[in-house]
PDB file of N, CA and C in Angstrom:
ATOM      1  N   UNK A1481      67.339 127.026  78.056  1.00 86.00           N
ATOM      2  CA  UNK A1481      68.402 126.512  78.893  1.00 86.00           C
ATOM      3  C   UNK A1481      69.619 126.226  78.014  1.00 86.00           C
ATOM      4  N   UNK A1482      70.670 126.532  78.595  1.00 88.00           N
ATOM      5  CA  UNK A1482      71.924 126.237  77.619  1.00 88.00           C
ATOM      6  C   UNK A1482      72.694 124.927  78.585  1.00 88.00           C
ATOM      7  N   UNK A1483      72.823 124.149  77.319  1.00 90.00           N
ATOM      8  CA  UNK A1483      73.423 122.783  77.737  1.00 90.00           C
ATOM      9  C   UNK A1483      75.139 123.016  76.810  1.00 90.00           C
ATOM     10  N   UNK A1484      75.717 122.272  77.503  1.00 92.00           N
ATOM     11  CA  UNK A1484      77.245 121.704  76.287  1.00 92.00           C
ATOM     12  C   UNK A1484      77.329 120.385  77.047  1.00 92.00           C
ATOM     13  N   UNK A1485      77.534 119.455  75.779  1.00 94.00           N
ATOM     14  CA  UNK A1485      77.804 118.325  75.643  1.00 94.00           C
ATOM     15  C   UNK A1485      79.518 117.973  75.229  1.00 94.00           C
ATOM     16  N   UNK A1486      79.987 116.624  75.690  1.00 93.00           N
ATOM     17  CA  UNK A1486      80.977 116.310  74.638  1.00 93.00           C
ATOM     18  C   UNK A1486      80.447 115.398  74.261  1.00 93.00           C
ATOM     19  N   UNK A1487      80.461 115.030  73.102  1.00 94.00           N
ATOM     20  CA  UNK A1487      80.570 113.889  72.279  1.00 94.00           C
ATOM     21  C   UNK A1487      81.580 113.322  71.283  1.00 94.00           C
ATOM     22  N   UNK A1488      81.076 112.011  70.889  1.00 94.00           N
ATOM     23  CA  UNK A1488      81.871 111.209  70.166  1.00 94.00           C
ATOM     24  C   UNK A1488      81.443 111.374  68.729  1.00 94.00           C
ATOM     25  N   UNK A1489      81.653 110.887  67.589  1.00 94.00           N
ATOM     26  CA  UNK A1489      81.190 111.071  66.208  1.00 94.00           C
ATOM     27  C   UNK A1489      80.077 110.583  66.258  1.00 94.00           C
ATOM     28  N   UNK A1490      80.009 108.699  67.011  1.00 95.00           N
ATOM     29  CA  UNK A1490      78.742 108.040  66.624  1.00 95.00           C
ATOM     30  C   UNK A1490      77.702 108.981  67.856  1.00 95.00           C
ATOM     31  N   UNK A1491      77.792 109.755  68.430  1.00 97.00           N
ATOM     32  CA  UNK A1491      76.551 110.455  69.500  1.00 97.00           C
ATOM     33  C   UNK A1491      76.294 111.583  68.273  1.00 97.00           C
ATOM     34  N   UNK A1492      76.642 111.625  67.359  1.00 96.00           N
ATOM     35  CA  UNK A1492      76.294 113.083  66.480  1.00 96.00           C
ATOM     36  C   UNK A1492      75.045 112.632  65.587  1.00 96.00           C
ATOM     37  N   UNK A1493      74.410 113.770  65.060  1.00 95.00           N
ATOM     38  CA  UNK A1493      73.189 113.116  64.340  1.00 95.00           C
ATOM     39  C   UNK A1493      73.750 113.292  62.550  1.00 95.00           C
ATOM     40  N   UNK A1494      72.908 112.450  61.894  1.00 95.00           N
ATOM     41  CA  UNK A1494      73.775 112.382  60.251  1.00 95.00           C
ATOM     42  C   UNK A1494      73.660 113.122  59.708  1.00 95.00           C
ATOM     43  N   UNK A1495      73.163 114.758  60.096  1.00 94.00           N
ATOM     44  CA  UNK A1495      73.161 116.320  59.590  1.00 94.00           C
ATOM     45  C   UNK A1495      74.614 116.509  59.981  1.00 94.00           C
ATOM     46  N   UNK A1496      74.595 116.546  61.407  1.00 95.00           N
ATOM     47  CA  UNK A1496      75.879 117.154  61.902  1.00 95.00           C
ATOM     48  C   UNK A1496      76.940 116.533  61.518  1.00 95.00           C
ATOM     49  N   UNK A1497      77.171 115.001  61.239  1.00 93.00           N
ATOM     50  CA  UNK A1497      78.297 114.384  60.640  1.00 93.00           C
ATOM     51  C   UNK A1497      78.598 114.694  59.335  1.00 93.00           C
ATOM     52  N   UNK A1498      77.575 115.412  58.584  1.00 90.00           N
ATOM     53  CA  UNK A1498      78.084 115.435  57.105  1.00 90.00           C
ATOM     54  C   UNK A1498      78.884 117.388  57.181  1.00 90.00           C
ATOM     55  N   UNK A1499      78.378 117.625  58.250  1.00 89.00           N
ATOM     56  CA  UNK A1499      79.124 119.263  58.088  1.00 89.00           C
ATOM     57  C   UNK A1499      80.839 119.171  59.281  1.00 89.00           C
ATOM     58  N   UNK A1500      80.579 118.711  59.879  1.00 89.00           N
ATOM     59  CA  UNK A1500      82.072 118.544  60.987  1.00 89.00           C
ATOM     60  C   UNK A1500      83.202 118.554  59.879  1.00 89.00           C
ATOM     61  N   UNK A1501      84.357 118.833  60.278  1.00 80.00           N
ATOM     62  CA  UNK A1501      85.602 118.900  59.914  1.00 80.00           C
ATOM     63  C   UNK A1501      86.518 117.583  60.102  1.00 80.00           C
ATOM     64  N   UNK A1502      87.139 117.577  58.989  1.00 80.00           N
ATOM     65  CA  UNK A1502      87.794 116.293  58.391  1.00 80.00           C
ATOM     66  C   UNK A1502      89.567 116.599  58.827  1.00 80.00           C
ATOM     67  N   UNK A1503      89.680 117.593  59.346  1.00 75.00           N
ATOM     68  CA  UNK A1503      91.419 117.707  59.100  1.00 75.00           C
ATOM     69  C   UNK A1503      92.263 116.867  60.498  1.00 75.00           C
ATOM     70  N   UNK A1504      92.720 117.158  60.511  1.00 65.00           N
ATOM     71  CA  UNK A1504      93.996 116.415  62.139  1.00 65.00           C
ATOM     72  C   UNK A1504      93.795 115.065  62.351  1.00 65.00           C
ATOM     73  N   UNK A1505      93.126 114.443  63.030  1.00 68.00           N
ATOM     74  CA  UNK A1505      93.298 112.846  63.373  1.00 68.00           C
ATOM     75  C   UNK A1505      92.130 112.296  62.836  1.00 68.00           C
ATOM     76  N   UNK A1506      91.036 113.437  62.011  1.00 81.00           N
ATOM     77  CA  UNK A1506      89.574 112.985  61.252  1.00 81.00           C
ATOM     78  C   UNK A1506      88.493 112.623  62.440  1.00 81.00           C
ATOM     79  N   UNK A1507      87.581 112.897  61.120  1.00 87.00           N
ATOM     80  CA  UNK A1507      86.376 112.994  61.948  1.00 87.00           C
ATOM     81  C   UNK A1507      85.618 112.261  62.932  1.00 87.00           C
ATOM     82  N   UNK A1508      86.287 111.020  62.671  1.00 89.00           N
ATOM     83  CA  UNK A1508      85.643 109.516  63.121  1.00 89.00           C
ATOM     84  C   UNK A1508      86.503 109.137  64.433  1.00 89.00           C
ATOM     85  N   UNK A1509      87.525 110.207  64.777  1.00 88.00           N
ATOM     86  CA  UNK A1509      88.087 109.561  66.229  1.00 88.00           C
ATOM     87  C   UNK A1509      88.227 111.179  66.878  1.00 88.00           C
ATOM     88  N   UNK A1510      87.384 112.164  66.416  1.00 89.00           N
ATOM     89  CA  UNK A1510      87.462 112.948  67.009  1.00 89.00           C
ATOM     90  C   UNK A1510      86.226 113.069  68.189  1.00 89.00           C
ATOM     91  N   UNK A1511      86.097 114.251  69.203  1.00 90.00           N
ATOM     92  CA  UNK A1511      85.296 114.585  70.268  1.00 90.00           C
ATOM     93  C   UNK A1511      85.032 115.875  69.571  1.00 90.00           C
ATOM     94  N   UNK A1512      83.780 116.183  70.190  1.00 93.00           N
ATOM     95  CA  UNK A1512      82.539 117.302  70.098  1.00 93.00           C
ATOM     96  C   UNK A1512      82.647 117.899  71.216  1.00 93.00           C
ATOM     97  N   UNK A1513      82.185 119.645  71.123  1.00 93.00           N
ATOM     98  CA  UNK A1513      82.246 120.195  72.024  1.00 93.00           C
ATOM     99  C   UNK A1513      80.866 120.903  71.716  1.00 93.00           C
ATOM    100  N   UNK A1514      79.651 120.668  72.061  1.00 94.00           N
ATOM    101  CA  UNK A1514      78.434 120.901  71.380  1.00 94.00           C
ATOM    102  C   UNK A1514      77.646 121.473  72.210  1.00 94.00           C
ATOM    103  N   UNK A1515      77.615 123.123  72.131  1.00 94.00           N
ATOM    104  CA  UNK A1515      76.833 124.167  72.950  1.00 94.00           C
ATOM    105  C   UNK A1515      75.628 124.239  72.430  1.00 94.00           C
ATOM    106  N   UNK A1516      74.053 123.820  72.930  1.00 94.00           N
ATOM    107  CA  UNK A1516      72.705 123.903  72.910  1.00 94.00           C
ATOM    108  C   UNK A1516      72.075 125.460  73.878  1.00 94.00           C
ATOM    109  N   UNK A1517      71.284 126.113  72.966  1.00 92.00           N
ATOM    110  CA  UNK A1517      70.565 126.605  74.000  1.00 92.00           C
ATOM    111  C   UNK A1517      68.942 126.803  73.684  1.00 92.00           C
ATOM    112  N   UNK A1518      68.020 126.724  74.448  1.00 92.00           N
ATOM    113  CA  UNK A1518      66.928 125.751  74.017  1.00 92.00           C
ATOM    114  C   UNK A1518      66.786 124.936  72.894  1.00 92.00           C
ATOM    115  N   UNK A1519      67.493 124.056  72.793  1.00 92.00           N
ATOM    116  CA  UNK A1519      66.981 122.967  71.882  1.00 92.00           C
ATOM    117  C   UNK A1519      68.262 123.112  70.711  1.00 92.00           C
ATOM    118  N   UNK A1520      68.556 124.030  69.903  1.00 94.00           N
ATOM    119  CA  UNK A1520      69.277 124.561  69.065  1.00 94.00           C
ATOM    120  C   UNK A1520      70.831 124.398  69.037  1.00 94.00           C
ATOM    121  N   UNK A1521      71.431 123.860  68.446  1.00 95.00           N
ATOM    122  CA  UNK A1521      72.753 123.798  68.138  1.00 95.00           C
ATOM    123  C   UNK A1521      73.670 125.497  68.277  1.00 95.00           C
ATOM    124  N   UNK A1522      74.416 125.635  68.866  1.00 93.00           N
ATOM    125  CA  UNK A1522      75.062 127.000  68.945  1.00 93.00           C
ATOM    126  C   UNK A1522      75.945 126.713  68.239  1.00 93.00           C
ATOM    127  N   UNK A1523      76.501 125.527  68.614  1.00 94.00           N
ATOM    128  CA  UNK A1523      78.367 125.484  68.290  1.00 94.00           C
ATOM    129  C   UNK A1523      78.308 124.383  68.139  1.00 94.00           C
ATOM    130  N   UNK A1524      79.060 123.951  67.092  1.00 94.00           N
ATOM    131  CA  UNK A1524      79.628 122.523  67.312  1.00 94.00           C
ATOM    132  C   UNK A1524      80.680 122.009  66.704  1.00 94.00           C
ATOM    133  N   UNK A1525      82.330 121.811  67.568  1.00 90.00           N
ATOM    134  CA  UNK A1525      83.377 122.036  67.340  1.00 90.00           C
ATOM    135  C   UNK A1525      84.027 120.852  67.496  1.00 90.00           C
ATOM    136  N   UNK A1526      85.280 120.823  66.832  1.00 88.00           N
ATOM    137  CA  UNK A1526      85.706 119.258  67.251  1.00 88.00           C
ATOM    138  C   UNK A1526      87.316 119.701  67.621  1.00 88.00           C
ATOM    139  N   UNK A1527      88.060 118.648  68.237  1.00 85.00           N
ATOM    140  CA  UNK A1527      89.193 118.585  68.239  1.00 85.00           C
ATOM    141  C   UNK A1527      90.359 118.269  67.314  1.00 85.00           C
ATOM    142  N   UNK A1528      89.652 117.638  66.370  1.00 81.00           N
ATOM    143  CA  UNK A1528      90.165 116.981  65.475  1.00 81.00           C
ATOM    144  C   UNK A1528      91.239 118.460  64.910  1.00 81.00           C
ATOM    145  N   UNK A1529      92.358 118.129  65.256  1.00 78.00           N
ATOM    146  CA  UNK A1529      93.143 119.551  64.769  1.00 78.00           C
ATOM    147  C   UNK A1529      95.210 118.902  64.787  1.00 78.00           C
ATOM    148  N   UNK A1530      95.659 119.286  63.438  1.00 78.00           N
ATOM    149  CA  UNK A1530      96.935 119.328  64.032  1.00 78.00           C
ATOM    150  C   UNK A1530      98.126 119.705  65.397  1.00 78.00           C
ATOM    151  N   UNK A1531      98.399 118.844  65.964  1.00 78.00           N
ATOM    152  CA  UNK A1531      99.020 120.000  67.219  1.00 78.00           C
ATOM    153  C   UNK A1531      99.933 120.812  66.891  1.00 78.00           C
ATOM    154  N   UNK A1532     100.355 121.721  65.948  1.00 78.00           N
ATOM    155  CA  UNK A1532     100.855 122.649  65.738  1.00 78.00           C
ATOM    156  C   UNK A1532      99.657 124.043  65.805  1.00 78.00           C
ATOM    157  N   UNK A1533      98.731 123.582  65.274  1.00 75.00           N
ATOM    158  CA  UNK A1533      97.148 124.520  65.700  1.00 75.00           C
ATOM    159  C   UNK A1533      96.840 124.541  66.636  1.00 75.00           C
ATOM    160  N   UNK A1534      96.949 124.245  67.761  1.00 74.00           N
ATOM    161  CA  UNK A1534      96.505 124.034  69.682  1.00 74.00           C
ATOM    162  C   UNK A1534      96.890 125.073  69.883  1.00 74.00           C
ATOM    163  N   UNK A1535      96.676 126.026  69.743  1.00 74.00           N
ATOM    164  CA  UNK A1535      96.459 127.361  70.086  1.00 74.00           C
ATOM    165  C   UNK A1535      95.683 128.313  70.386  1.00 74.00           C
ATOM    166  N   UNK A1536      95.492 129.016  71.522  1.00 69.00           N
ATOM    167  CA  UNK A1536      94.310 129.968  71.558  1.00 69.00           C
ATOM    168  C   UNK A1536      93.956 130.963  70.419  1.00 69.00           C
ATOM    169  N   UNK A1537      95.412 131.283  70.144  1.00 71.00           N
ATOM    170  CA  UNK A1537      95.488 132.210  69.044  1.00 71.00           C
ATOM    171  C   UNK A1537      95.520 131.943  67.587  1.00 71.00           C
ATOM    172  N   UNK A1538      95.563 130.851  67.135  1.00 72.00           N
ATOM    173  CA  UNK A1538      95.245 130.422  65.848  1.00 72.00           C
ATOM    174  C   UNK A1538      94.132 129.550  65.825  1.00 72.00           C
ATOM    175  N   UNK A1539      93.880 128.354  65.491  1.00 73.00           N
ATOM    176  CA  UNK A1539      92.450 127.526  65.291  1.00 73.00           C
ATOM    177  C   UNK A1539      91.135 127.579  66.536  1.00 73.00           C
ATOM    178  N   UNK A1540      91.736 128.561  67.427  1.00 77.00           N
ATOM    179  CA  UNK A1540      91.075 128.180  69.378  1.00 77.00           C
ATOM    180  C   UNK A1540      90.331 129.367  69.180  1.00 77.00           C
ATOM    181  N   UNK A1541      90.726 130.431  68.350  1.00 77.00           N
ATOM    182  CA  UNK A1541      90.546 131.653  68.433  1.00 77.00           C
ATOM    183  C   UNK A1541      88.568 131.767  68.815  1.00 77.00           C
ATOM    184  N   UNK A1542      88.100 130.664  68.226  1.00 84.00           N
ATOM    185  CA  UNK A1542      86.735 130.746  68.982  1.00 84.00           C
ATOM    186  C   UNK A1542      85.408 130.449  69.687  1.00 84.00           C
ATOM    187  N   UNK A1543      86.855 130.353  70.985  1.00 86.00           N
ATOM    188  CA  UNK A1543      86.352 129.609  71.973  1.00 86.00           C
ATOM    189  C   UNK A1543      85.936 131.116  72.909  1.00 86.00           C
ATOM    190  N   UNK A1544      87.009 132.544  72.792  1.00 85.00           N
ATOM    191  CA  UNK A1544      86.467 133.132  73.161  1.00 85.00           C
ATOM    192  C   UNK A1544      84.486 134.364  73.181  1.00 85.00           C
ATOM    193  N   UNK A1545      84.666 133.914  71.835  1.00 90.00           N
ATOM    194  CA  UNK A1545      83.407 134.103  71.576  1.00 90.00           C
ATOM    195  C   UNK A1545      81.979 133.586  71.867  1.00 90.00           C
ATOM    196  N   UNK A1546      82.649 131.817  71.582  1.00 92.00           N
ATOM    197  CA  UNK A1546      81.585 131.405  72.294  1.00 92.00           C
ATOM    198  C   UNK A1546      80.929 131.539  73.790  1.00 92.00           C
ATOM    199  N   UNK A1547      82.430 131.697  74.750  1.00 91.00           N
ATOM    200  CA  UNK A1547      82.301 132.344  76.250  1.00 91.00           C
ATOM    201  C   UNK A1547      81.317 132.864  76.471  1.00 91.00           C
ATOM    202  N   UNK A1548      81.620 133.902  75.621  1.00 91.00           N
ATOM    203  CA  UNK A1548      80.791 135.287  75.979  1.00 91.00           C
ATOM    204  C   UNK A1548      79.348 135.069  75.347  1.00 91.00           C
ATOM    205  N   UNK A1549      79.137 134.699  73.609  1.00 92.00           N
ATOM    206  CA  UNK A1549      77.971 134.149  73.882  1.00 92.00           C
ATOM    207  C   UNK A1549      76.652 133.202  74.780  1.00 92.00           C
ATOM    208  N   UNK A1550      78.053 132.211  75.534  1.00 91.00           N
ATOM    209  CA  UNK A1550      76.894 131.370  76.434  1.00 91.00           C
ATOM    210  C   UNK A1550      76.582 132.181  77.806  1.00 91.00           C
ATOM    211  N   UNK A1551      77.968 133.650  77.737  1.00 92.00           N
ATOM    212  CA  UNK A1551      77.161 134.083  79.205  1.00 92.00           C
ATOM    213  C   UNK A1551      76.334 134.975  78.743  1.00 92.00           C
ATOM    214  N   UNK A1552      76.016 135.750  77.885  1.00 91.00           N
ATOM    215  CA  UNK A1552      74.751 136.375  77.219  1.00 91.00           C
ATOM    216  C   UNK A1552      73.195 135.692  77.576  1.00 91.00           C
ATOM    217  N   UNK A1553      73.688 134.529  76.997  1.00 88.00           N
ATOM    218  CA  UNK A1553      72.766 133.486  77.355  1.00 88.00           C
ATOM    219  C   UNK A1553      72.179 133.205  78.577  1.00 88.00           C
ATOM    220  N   UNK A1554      73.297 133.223  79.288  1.00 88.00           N
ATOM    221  CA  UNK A1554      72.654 132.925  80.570  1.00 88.00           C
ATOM    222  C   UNK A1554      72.295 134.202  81.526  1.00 88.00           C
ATOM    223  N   UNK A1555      72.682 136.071  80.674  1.00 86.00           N
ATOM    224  CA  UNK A1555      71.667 136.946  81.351  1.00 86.00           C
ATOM    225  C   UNK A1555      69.938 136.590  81.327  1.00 86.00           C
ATOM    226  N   UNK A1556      69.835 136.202  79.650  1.00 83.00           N
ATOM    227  CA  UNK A1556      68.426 135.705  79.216  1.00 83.00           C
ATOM    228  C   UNK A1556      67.561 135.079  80.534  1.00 83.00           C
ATOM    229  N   UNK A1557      68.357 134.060  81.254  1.00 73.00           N
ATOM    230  CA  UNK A1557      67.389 132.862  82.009  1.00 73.00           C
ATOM    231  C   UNK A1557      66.477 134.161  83.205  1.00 73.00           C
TER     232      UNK A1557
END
């Protein structure tokens, strides 16, 4: 089953906090965008980003991938 979560830093586990990204407003006031599919971490992305990077086409660039991976996913079910 494929789940996505958002989360906060403190909902992350202390694997995933030591790999997340430190840049734009940091790690500790950023949100998670955290795609599971059985059980397994797919993705796990944060916002934490300069707004000059809010772009599909520069730092966003892969969100389209993931798309398409979670609908792959969901031919599987």
């Amino acid at each position: 089953m494929l789940t996505v979560d958002i989360l906060e830093y403190n909902e992350l586990t202390e694997e995933q906090k030591e790999v997340v990204s430190n840049n734009g407003v940091g790690k500790k006031n950023a949100s998670y965008l955290c795609v599971s599919y059985d059980g397994t971490v797919i993705a796990l992305e944060s916002d934490a980003m300069e707004p000059e990077d809010a772009t599909f086409y520069r730092d966003l660039s892969w969100i389209r991938d993931l798309l398409l991976d979670c609908y792959n996913f969901g031919l599987l079910e």
